[in-house]
Coordinates of C-alpha atoms and ligand atoms in Angstrom, one line a residue:
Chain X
X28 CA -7.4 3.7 13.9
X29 CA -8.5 6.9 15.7
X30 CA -8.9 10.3 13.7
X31 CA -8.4 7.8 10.2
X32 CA -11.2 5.8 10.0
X33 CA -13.6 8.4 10.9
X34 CA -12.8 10.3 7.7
X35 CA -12.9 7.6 5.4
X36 CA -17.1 6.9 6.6
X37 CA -18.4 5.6 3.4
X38 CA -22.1 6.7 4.5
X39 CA -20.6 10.2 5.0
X40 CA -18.6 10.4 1.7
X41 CA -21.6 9.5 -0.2
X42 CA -23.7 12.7 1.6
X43 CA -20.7 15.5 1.1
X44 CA -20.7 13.9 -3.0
X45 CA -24.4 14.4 -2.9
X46 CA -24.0 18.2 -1.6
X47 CA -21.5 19.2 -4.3
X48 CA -23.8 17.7 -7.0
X49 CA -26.9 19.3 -5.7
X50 CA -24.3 22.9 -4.9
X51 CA -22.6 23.1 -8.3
X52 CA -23.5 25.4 -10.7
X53 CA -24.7 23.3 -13.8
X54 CA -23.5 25.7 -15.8
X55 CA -20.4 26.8 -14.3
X56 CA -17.2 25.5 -14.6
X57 CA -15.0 24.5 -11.4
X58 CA -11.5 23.6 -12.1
X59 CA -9.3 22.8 -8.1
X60 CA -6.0 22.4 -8.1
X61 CA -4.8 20.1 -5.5
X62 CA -1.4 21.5 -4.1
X63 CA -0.1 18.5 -2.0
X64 CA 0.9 15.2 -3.8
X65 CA -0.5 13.5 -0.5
X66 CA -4.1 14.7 -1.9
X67 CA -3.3 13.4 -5.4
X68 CA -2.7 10.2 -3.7
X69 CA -5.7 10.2 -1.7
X70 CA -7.6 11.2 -4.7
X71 CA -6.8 8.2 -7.1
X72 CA -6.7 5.9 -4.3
X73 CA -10.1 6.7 -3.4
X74 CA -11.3 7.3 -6.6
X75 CA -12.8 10.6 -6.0
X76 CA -13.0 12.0 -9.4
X77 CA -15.5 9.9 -10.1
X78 CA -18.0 11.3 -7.4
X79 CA -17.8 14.4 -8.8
X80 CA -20.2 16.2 -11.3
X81 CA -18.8 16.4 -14.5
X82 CA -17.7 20.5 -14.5
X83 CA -15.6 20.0 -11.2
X84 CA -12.0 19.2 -11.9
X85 CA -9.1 18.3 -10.2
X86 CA -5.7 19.6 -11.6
X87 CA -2.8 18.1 -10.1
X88 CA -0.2 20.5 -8.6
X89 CA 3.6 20.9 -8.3
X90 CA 3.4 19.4 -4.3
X91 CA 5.7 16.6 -4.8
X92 CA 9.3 17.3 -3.2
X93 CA 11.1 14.7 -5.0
X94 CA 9.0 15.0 -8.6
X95 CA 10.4 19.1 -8.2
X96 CA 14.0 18.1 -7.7
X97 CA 15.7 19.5 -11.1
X98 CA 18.3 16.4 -12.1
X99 CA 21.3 18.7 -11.1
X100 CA 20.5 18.0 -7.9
X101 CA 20.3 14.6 -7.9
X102 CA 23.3 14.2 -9.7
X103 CA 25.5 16.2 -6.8
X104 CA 24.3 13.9 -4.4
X105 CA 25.7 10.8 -6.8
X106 CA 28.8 13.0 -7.2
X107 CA 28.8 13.4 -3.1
X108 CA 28.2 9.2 -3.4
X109 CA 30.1 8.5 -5.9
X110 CA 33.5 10.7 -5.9
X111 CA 33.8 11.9 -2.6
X112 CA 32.5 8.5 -1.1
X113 CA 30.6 9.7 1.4
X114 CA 27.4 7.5 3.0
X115 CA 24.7 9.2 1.4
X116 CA 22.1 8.8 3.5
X117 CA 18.5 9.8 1.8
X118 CA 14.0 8.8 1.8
X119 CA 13.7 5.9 -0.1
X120 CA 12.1 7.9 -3.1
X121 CA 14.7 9.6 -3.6
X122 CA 17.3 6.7 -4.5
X123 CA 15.2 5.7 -7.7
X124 CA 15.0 9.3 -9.2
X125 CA 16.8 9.1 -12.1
X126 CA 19.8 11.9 -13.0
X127 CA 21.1 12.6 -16.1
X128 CA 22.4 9.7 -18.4
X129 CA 20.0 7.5 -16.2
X130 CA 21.8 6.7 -13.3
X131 CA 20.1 6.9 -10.0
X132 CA 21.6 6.6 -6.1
X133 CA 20.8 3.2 -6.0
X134 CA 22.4 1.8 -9.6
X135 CA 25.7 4.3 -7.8
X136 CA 24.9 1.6 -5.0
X137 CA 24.8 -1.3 -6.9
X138 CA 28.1 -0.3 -8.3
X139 CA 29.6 -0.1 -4.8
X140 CA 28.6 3.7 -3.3
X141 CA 27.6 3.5 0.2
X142 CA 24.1 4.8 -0.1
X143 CA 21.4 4.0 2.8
X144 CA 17.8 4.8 2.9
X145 CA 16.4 6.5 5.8
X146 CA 13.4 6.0 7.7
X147 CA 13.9 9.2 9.6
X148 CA 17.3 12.0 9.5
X149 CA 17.9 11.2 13.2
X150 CA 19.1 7.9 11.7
X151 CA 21.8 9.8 9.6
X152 CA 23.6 11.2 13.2
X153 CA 23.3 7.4 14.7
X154 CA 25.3 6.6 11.3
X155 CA 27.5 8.9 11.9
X156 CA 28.0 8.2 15.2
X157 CA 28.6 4.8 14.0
X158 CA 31.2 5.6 11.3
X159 CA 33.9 8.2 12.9
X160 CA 36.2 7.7 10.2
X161 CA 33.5 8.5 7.1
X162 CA 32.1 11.2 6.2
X163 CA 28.2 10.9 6.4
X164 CA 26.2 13.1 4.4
X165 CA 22.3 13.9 5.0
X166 CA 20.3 14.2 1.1
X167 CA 17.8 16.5 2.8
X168 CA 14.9 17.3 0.5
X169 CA 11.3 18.3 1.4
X170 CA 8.9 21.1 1.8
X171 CA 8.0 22.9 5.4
X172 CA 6.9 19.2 6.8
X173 CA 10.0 18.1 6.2
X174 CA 12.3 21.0 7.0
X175 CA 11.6 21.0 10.7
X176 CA 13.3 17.7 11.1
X177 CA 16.6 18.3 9.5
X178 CA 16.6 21.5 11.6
X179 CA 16.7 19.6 14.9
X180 CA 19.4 17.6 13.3
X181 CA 21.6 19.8 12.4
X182 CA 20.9 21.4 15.7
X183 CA 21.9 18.2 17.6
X184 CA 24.3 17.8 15.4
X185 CA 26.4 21.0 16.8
X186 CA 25.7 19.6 20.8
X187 CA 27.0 16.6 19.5
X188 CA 30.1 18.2 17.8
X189 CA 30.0 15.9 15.3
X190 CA 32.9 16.2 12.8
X191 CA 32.1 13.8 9.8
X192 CA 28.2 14.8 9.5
X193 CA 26.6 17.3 7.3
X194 CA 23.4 18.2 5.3
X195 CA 23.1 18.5 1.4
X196 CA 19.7 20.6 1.8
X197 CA 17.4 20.9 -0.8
X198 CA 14.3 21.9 1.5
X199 CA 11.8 24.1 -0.5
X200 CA 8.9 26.6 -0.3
X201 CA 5.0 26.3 -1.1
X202 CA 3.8 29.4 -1.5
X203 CA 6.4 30.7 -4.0
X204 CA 5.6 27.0 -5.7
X205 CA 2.0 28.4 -6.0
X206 CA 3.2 31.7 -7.0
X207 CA 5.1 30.2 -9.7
X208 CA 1.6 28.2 -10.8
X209 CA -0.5 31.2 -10.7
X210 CA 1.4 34.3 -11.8
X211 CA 2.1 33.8 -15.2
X212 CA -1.7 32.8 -15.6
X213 CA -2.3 36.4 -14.1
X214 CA -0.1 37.9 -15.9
X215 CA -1.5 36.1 -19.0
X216 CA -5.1 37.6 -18.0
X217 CA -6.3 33.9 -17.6
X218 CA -7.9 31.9 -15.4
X219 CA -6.5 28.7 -15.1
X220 CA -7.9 27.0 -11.7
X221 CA -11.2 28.5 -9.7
X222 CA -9.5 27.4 -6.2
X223 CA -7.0 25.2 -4.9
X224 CA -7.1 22.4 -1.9
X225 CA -3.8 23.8 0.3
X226 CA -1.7 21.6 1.9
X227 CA -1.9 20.0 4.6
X228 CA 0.8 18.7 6.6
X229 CA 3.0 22.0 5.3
X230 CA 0.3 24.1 6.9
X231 CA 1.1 22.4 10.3
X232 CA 4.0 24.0 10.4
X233 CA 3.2 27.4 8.9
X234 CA 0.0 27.8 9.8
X235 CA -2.9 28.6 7.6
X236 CA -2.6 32.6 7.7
X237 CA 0.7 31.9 5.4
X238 CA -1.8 31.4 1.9
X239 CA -3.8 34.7 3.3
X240 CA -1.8 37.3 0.9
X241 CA -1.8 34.8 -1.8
X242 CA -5.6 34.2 -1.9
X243 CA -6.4 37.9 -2.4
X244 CA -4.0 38.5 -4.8
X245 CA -5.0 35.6 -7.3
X246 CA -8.7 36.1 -6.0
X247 CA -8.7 32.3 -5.8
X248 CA -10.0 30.4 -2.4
X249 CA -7.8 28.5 -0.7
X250 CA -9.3 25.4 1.4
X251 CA -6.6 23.8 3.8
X252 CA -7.1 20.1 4.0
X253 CA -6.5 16.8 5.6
X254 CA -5.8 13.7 3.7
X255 CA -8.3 11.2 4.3
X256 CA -10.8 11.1 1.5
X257 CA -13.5 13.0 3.8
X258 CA -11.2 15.5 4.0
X259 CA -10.5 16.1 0.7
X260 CA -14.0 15.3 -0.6
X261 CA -15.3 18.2 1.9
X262 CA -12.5 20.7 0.8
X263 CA -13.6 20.8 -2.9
X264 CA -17.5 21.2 -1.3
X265 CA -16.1 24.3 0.3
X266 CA -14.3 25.5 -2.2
X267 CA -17.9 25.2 -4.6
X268 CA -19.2 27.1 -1.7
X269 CA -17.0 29.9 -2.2
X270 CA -16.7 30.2 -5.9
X271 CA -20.6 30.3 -5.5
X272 CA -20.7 33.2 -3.5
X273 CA -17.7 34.7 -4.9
X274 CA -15.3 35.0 -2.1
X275 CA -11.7 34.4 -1.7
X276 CA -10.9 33.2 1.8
X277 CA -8.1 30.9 3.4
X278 CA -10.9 28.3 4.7
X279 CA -9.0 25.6 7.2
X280 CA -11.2 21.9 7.1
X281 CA -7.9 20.4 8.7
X282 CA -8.9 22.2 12.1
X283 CA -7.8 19.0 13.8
X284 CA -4.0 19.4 13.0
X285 CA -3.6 23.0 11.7
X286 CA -3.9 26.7 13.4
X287 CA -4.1 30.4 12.1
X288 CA -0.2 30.1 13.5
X289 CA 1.3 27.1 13.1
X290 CA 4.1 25.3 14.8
X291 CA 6.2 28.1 16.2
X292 CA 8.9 26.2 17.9
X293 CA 9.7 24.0 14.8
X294 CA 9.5 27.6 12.8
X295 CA 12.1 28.6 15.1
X296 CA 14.5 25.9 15.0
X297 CA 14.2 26.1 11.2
X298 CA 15.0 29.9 11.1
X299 CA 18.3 29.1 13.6
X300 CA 19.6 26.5 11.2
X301 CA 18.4 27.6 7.5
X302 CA 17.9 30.9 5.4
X303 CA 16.8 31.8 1.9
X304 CA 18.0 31.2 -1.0
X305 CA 18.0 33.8 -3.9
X306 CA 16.9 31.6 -6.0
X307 CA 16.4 28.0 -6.5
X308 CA 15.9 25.2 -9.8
X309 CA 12.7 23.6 -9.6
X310 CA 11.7 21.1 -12.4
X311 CA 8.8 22.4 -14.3
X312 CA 8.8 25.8 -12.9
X313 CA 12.2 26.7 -13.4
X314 CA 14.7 29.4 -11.4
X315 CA 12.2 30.6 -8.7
X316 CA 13.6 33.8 -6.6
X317 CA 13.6 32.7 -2.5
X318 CA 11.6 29.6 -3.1
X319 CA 14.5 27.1 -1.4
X320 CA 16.4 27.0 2.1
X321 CA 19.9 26.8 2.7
X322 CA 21.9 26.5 5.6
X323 CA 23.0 29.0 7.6
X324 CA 25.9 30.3 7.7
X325 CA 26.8 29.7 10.8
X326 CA 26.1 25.8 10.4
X327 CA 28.7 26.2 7.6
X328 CA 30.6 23.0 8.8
X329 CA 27.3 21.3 9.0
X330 CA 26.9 22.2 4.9
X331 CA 27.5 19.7 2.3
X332 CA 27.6 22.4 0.1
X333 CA 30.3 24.3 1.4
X334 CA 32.7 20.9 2.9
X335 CA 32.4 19.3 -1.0
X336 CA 33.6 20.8 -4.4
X337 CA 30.6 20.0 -6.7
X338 CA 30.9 20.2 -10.4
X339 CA 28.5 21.7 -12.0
X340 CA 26.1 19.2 -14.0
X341 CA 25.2 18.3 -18.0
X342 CA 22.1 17.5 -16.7
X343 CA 19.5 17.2 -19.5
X344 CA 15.9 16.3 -18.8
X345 CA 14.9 13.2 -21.5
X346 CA 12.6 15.6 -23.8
X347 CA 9.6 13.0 -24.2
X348 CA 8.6 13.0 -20.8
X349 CA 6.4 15.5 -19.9
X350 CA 7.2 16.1 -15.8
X351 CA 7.6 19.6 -16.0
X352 CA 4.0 20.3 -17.8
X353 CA 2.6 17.7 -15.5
X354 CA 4.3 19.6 -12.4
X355 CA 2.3 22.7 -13.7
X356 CA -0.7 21.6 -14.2
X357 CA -0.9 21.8 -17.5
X358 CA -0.5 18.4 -18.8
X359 CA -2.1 15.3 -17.6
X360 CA 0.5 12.2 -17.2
X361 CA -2.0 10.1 -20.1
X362 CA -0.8 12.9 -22.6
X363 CA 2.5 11.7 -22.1
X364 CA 3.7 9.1 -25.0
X365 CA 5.9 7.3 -22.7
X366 CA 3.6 7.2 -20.0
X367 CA 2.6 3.4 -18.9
X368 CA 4.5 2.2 -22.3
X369 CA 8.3 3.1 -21.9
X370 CA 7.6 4.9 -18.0
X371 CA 6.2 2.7 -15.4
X372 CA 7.1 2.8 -11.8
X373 CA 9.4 0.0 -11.7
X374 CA 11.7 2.1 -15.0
X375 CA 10.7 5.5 -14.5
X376 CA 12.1 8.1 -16.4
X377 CA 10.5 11.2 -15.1
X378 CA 10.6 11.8 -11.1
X379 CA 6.5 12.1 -11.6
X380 CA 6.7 8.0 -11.5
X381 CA 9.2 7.5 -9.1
X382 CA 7.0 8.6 -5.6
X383 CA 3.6 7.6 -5.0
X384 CA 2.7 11.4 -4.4
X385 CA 4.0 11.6 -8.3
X386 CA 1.0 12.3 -10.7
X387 CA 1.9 9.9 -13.3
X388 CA 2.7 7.4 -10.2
X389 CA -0.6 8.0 -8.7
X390 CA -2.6 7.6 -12.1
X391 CA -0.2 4.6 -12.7
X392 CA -1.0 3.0 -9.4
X393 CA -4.5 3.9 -9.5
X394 CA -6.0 4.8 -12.8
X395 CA -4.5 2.8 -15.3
X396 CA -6.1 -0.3 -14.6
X397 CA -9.5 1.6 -14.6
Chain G
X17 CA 7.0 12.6 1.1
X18 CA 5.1 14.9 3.3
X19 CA 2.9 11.3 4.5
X20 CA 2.2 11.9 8.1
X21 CA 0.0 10.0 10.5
X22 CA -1.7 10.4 13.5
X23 CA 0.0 8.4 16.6
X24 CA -0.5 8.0 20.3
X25 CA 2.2 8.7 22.4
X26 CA 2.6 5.8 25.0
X27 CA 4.7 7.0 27.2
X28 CA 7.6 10.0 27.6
X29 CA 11.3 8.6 27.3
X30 CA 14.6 10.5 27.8
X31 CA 16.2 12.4 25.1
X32 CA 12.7 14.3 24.3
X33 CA 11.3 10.8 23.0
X34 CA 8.3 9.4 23.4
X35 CA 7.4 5.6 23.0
X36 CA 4.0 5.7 19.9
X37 CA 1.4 2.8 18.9
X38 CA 1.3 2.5 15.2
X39 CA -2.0 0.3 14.9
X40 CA 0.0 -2.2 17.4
X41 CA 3.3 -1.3 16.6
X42 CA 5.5 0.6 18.8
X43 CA 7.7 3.0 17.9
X44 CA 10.1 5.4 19.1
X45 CA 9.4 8.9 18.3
X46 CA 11.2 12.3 18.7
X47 CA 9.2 15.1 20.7
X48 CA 11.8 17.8 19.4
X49 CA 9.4 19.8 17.6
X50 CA 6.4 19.8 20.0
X51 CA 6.1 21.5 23.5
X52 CA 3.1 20.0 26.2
X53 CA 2.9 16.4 24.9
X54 CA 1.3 14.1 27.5
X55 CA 0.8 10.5 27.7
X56 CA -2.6 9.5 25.6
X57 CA -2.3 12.5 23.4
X58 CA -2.5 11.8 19.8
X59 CA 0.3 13.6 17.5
X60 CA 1.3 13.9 13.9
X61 CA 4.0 11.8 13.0
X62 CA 6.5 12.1 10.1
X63 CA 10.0 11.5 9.4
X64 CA 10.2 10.2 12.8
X65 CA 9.1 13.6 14.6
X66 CA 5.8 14.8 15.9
X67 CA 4.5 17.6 13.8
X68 CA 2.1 18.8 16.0
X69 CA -0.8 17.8 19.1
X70 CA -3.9 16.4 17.4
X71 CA -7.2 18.9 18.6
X72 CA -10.0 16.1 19.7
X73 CA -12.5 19.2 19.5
X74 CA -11.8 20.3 16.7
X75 CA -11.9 16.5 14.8
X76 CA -15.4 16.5 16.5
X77 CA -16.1 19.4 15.6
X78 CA -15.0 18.5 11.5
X79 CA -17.6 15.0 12.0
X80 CA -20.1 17.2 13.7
X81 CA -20.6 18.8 10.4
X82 CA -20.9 15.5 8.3
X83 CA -23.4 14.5 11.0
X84 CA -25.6 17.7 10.4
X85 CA -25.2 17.1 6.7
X86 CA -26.7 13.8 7.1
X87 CA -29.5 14.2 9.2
X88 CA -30.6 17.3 6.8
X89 CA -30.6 14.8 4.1
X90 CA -32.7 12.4 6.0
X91 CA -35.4 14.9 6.8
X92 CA -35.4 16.3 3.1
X93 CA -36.2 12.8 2.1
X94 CA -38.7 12.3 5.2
X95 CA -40.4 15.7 4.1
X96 CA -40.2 14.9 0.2
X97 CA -41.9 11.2 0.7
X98 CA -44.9 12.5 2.7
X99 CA -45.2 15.4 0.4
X100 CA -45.7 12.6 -2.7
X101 CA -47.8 11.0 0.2
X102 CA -50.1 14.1 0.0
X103 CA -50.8 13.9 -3.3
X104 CA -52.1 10.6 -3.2
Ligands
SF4_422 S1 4.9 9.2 -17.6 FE1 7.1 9.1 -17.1 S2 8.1 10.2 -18.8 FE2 5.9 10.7 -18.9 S3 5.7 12.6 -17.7 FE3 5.3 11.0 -16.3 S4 7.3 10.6 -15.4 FE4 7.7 11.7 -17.2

């Protein structure tokens, strides 16, 4: 297909390898963080560790929406399933991520909760539309990708008066995400990653000027990339390019999708229907000040949140597995005991196994049979 | 989660839609998002919406560079094989 199989040219691969052998510092040690769980797909599934010299790393970052969902969260939305029999509507991954005392959405369903997967959140207002007399509720989750689409849901959601729909939003941020990677390393005097592939698909929307302020603070280079393995396999040659020459720039190889700018219309709709949070759970990086999105408001009737009482939840993560050092980057999922033993995609117990953009999924997947 | 893919929109439909090929498949999409899409343009697609117009220059401009890559590479070798011809 056009603008795919260009970037995954075998011949070309094998050249951008070559320059990053023959362009890293023998001596020099280059540790990337890939941001985007998209890239730590793309990096298994093509096997790109392996055609890189032995002092360039990749560390795999906290860019996975539903491995950063703290279990309270899930468990409202089986409380929302469960007790105030809504139809949860949700992504696939999300119905497998297991909550506290491992349930999950779908063993609620197999127990007789009306939960449906979604292919798309437009499908949640047809259900609606479909269901006057039940209440429908949206499990939003994502980060700027996927935040533009419940937007324009919740927006056709008020032109449709809709009475029985709303949103349980759990959209989040990137750049405090990254903040919350590489500020206590600052703050610590360390160094713990040279530069860091940015995301993608995120950047579409935000544009790549967003990781400007955040590159020269953590004098760390920033390379915005696609996710074919070209892409990705000419990001970290950039990225060697500028630890060599010791800059710090917001480099954009994903040219083809993302601008300085970014999507300004979809920015808008997201800023008429959702605001900041002060402060949000993430798994493995804990209470972060303004790094989620709630809904306005104004779109109060639109607001799970504010149309269901939600106790609060007992919610312990299981202490063997190792998620929230894995979300950090400071664990790899083989130091995990249960990891491939007791934890395998089909009975995870961490989120990290549940989505295929999960490290210990991806190295499950990918690795393990290496 | 954030998987997105490039598409080509088909044709425009009502509703801000557009009708997409999906390597044969085709699919109803929503242009909600996006402003100036036109029939043969290639768009992101995820959850359903178009993300954004794909920039044809600009993804020849990204192979251009692999291309220049390569050819330096060729003529390195070229140059390096009759330079051990020389000192034959
Ligand atoms: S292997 Fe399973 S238990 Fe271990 S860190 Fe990954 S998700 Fe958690």
């Amino acid at each position: 297909m056009k603008y795919i199989d260009e970037f995954r040219n075998g011949d070309y691969a094998a050249e951008v390898a070559r320059r990053i052998h023959a362009e890293a510092y023998p001596g020099r040690r280059y540790r990337f963080m890939e941001f985007c769980g998209g890239h730590t797909h793309t990096l298994f599934r093509y096997g790109i560790p392996d055609l890189l010299p032995a002092n360039v790393n990749m560390i795999h970052g906290p860019g996975c929406p539903v491995c950063v969902l703290p279990m309270a969260r899930i468990d409202a939305a089986i409380e929302l399933a469960v007790r105030h029999q809504v139809i949860l509507c949700s992504y696939g991954d999300m119905l497998r991520v297991p909550g506290a005392h491992r349930t999950s959405l779908l063993k609620a369903k197999a127990q007789g909760a009306d939960v449906r997967m979604l292919y798309s959140p437009a499908d949640a207002l047809r259900i609606a539309q479909e269901n006057p007399q039940r209440q429908v509720v949206f499990f939003a989750i994502g980060f700027e990708t996927t935040t533009p689409p419940t937007a324009a849901v919740l927006l056709k959601a008020r032109q449709l008066a809709l009475k029985n729909f709303s949103v349980f939003c759990n959209h989040v941020l990137t750049p405090p995400a990254i903040t919350g990677i590489l500020e206590p390393a600052q703050q610590a005097g360390e160094r713990i990653i040279e530069g860091l592939v940015g995301p993608g698909h995120v950047s579409v929307i935000t544009g790549g000027a967003a990781y400007e302020s955040l590159a020269r603070r953590y004098r760390t280079p920033i390379v915005i990339a696609g996710f074919e393995p070209l892409d990705v396999l000419h990001a970290i040659l950039l990225l060697v390019r500028q630890c060599n020459e010791n800059r710090y720039d917001v480099e954009n190889q994903y040219s083809r999708a993302v601008t300085a700018c970014g999507n300004a219309k979809a920015q808008s709709m997201v800023a008429q229907t959702m605001t900041l949070r002060d402060r949000f759970e993430w798994r493995g990086l804990g209470w972060m000040p303004h790094s989620a999105l709630r809904i306005m408001p104004e779109f109060a009737d639109f607001d799970a949140e504010a149309r269901f009482e939600l106790s609060p939840s007992d919610a312990r993560e299981n202490k063997a597995c190792e998620c929230p050092a894995v979300l950090r980057g400071a664990k790899s999922p083989t130091d995990c005991k249960l990891f491939a033993t007791v934890c395998t995609p089909d009975n995870p117990i961490g989120a990290c196994m549940v989505s295929s953009e999960g490290a210990c999924a991806a190295h499950y997947s990918y690795g393990h049979a290496r | 989660m954030c998987l997105a893919i490039p598409v080509q929109v088909e044709s425009l439909l009502d509703n801000d839609e557009a009708l997409v090929d999906i390597g044969g498949l085709k699919k109803r999409i929503s242009l909600a998002l996006v402003e100036d899409v036109r029939v043969g343009d290639y768009v992101i697609l995820h959850v359903g919406y178009a993300l954004s117009k794909i920039d044809e220059d600009e993804a020849l401009r990204t192979l251009a560079l692999f291309d220049e890559m390569q050819a330096l590479q060729e003529e390195l070798g070229a140059s390096l094989e009759s330079d051990e011809g020389d000192h034959q």
